[in-house]
Tab-separated table of C-alpha atoms in Angstrom:
chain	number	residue	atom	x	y	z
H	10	UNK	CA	17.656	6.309	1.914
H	11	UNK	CA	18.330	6.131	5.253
H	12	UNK	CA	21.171	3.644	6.652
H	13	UNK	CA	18.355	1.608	8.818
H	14	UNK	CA	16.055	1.049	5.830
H	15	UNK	CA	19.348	0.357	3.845
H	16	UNK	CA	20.286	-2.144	6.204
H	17	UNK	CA	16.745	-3.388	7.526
H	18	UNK	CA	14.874	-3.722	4.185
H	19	UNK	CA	17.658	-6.899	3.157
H	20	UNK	CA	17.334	-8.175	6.494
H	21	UNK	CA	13.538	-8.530	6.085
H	22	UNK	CA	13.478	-9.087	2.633
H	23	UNK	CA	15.564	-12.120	3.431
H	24	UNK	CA	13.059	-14.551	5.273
H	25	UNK	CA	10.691	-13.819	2.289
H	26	UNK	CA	13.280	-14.390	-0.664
H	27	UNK	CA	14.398	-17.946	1.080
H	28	UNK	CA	11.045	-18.879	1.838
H	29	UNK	CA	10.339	-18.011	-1.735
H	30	UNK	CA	13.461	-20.016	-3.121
H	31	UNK	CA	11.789	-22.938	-0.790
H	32	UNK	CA	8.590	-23.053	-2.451
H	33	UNK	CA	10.017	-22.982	-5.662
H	34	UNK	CA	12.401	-26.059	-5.187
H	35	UNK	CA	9.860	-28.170	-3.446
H	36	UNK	CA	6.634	-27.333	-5.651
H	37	UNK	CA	4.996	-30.664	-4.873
H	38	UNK	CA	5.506	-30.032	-1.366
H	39	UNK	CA	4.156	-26.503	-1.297
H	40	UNK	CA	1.417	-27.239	-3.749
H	41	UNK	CA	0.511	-29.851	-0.687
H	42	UNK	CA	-0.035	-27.488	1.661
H	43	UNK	CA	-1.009	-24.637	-0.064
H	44	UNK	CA	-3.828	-27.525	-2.049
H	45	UNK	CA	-7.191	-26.073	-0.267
H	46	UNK	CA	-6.342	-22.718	-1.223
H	47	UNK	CA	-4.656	-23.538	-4.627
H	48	UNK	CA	-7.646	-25.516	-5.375
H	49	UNK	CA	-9.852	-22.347	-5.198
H	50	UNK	CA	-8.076	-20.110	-6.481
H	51	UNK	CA	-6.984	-22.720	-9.594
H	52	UNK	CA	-11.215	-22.630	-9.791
H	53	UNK	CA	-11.592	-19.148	-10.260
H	54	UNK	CA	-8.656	-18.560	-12.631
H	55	UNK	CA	-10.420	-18.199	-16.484
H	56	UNK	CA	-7.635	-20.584	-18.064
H	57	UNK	CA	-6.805	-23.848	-16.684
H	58	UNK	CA	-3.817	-24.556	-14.034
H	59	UNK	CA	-3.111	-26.514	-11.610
H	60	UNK	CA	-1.621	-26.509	-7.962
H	61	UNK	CA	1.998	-26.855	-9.090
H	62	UNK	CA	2.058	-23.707	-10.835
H	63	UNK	CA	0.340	-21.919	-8.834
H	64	UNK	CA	2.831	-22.809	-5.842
H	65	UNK	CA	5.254	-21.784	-8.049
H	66	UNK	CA	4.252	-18.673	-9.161
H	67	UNK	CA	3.792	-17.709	-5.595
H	68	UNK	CA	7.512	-18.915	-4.625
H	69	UNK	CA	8.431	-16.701	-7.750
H	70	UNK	CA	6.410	-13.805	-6.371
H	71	UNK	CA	7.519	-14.269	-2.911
H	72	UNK	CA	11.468	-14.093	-4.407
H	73	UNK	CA	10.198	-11.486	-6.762
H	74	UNK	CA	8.940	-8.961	-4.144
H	75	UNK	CA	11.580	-9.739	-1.823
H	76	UNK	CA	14.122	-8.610	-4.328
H	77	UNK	CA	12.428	-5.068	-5.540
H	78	UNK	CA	11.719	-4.855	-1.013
H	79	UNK	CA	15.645	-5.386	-0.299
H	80	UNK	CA	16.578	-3.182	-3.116
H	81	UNK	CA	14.263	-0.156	-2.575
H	82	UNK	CA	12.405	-0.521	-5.628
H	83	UNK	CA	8.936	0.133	-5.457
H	84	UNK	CA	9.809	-1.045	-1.752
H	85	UNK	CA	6.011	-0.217	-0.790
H	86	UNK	CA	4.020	-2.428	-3.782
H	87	UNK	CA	6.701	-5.201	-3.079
H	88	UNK	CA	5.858	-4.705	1.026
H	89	UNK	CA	2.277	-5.262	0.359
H	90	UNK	CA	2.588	-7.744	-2.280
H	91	UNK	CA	4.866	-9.488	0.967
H	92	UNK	CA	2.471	-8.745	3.604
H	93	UNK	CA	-0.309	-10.968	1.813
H	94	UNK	CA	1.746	-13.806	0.977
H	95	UNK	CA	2.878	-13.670	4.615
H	96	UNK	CA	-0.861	-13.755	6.002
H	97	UNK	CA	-1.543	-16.563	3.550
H	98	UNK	CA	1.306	-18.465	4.795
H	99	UNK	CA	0.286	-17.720	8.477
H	100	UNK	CA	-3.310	-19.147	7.877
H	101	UNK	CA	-2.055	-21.825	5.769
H	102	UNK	CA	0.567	-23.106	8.185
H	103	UNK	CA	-1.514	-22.526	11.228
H	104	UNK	CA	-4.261	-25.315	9.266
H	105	UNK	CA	-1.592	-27.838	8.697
H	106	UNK	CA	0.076	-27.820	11.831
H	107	UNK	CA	0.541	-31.010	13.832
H	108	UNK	CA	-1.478	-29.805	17.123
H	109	UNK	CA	-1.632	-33.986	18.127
H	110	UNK	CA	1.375	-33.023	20.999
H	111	UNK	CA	2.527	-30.530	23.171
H	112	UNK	CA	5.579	-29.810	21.283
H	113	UNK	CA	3.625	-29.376	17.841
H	114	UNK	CA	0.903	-26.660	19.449
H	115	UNK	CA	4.196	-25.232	20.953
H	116	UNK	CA	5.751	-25.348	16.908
H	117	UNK	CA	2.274	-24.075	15.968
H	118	UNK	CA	2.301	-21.046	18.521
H	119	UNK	CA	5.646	-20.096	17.591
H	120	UNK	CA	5.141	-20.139	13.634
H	121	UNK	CA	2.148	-18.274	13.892
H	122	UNK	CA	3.842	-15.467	15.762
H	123	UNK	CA	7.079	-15.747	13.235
H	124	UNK	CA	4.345	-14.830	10.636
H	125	UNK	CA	1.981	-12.107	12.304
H	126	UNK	CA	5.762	-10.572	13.155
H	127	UNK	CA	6.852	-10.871	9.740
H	128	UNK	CA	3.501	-9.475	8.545
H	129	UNK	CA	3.494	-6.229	10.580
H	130	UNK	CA	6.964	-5.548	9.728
H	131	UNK	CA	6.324	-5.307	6.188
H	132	UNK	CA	2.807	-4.146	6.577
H	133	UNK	CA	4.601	-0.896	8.494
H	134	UNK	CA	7.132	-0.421	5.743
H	135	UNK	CA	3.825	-0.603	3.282
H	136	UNK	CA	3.180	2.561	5.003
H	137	UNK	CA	6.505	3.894	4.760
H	138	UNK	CA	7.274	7.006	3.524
H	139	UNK	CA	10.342	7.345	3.642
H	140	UNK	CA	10.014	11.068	5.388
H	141	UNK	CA	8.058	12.270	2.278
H	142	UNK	CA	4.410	13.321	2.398
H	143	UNK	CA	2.141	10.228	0.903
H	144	UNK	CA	0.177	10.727	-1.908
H	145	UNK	CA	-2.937	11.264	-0.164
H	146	UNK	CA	-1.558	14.119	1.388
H	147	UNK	CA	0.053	15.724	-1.067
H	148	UNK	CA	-3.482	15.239	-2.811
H	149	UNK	CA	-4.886	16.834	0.880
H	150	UNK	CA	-2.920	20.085	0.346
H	151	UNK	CA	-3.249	20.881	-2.913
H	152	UNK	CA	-6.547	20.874	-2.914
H	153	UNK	CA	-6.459	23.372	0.021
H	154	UNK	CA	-4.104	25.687	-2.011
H	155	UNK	CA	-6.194	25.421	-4.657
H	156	UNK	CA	-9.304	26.727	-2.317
H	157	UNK	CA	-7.243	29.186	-0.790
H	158	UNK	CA	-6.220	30.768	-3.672
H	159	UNK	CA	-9.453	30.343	-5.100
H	160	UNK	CA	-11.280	32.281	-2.636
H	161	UNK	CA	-8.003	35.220	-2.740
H	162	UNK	CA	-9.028	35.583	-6.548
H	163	UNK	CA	-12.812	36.244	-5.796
H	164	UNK	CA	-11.724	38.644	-3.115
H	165	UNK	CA	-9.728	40.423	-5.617
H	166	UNK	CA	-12.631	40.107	-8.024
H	167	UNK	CA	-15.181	41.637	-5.517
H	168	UNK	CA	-13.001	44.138	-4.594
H	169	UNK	CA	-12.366	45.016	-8.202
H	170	UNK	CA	-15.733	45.117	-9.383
H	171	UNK	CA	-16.947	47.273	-6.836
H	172	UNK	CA	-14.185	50.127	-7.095
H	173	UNK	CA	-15.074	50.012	-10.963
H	174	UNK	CA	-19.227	50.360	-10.237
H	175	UNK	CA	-18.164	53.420	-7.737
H	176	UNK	CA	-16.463	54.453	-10.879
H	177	UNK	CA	-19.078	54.314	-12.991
H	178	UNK	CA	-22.228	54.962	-10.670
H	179	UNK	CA	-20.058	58.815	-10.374
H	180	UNK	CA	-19.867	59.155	-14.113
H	181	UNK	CA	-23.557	58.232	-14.143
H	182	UNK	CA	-24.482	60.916	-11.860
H	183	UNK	CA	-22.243	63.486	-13.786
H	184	UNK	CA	-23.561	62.822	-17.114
H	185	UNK	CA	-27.180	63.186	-15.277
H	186	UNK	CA	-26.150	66.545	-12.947
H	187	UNK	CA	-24.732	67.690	-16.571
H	188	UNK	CA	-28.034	66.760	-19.041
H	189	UNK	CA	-29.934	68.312	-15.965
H	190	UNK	CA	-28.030	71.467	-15.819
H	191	UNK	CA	-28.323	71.912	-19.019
């Protein structure tokens, strides 16, 4: 790992495991804001829940996948698993803000950046690498290999085939210049 993923990854990771610890202390709170979208998503679930635990289990998430981010560990699951809780927060927060005063559209302006920044920063180390070819790639080139050395075996094929029916197609001949001759 590089030293500016070792170092960046925490510093990222941060805002997401605080934010997480956050939701987690002050469920009711959370569950609050969150309440449209808990309340839909508590509807779909196929067992019963309510907004509580759902806010929680997102603040646990949140902590969750800013833990495995900052550590390296499946840093790229954990990055998208952050970059949707950080859009939901941005929409979320951008509905509740106080947009009554100049100073609260101001607040609202400046959260909503904090969040599409926070989003593309872990929506870039989604994509991250880390200098080695993605799957998809990897997937890319092998199956060009594959077709390359495909078609090199039915060169080698043709070619054989037709020295051997040269081969043949003279022994033909001689066995019929021989029955003829004698």
């Amino acid at each position: 790992m590089s030293l500016v993923r070792f170092l960046a990854r925490p510093m990222l990771a941060s805002s997401f495991v605080l934010a997480g610890m956050d939701k987690l202390k002050n469920a009711d709170d959370t569950a609050a804001q969150l309440s449209p979208l808990l309340r839909r998503a508590a509807e779909s679930l196929p067992f019963q829940t309510n907004e509580k635990v759902l806010a929680r289990v997102i603040g646990g998430t949140q902590i969750g996948a800013g833990v495995c981010f900052a550590l390296g560990k499946s840093a790229r699951l954990a990055a998208t698993v952050l970059a949707v809780i950080s859009a939901l927060n941005g929409y979320v927060e951008w509905r509740s803000a106080d947009i009554s005063s100049k100073q609260g559209r101001d607040a609202r302006r400046k959260q909503l950046l904090k969040n599409v920044s926070l989003t593309g920063g872990v929506l870039l180390a989604a994509v991250d690498t880390a200098g080695k070819p993605s799957l998809a790639w990897r997937a890319e080139h092998l199956a060009a290999d594959a077709r390359k050395g495909a078609g090199h075996l039915a060169a080698d094929a043709r070619k054989s085939t037709g020295k051997k029916l040269k081969k043949a197609d003279k022994a033909v001949r001689r066995a019929v210049d021989h029955a003829v001759g004698a």
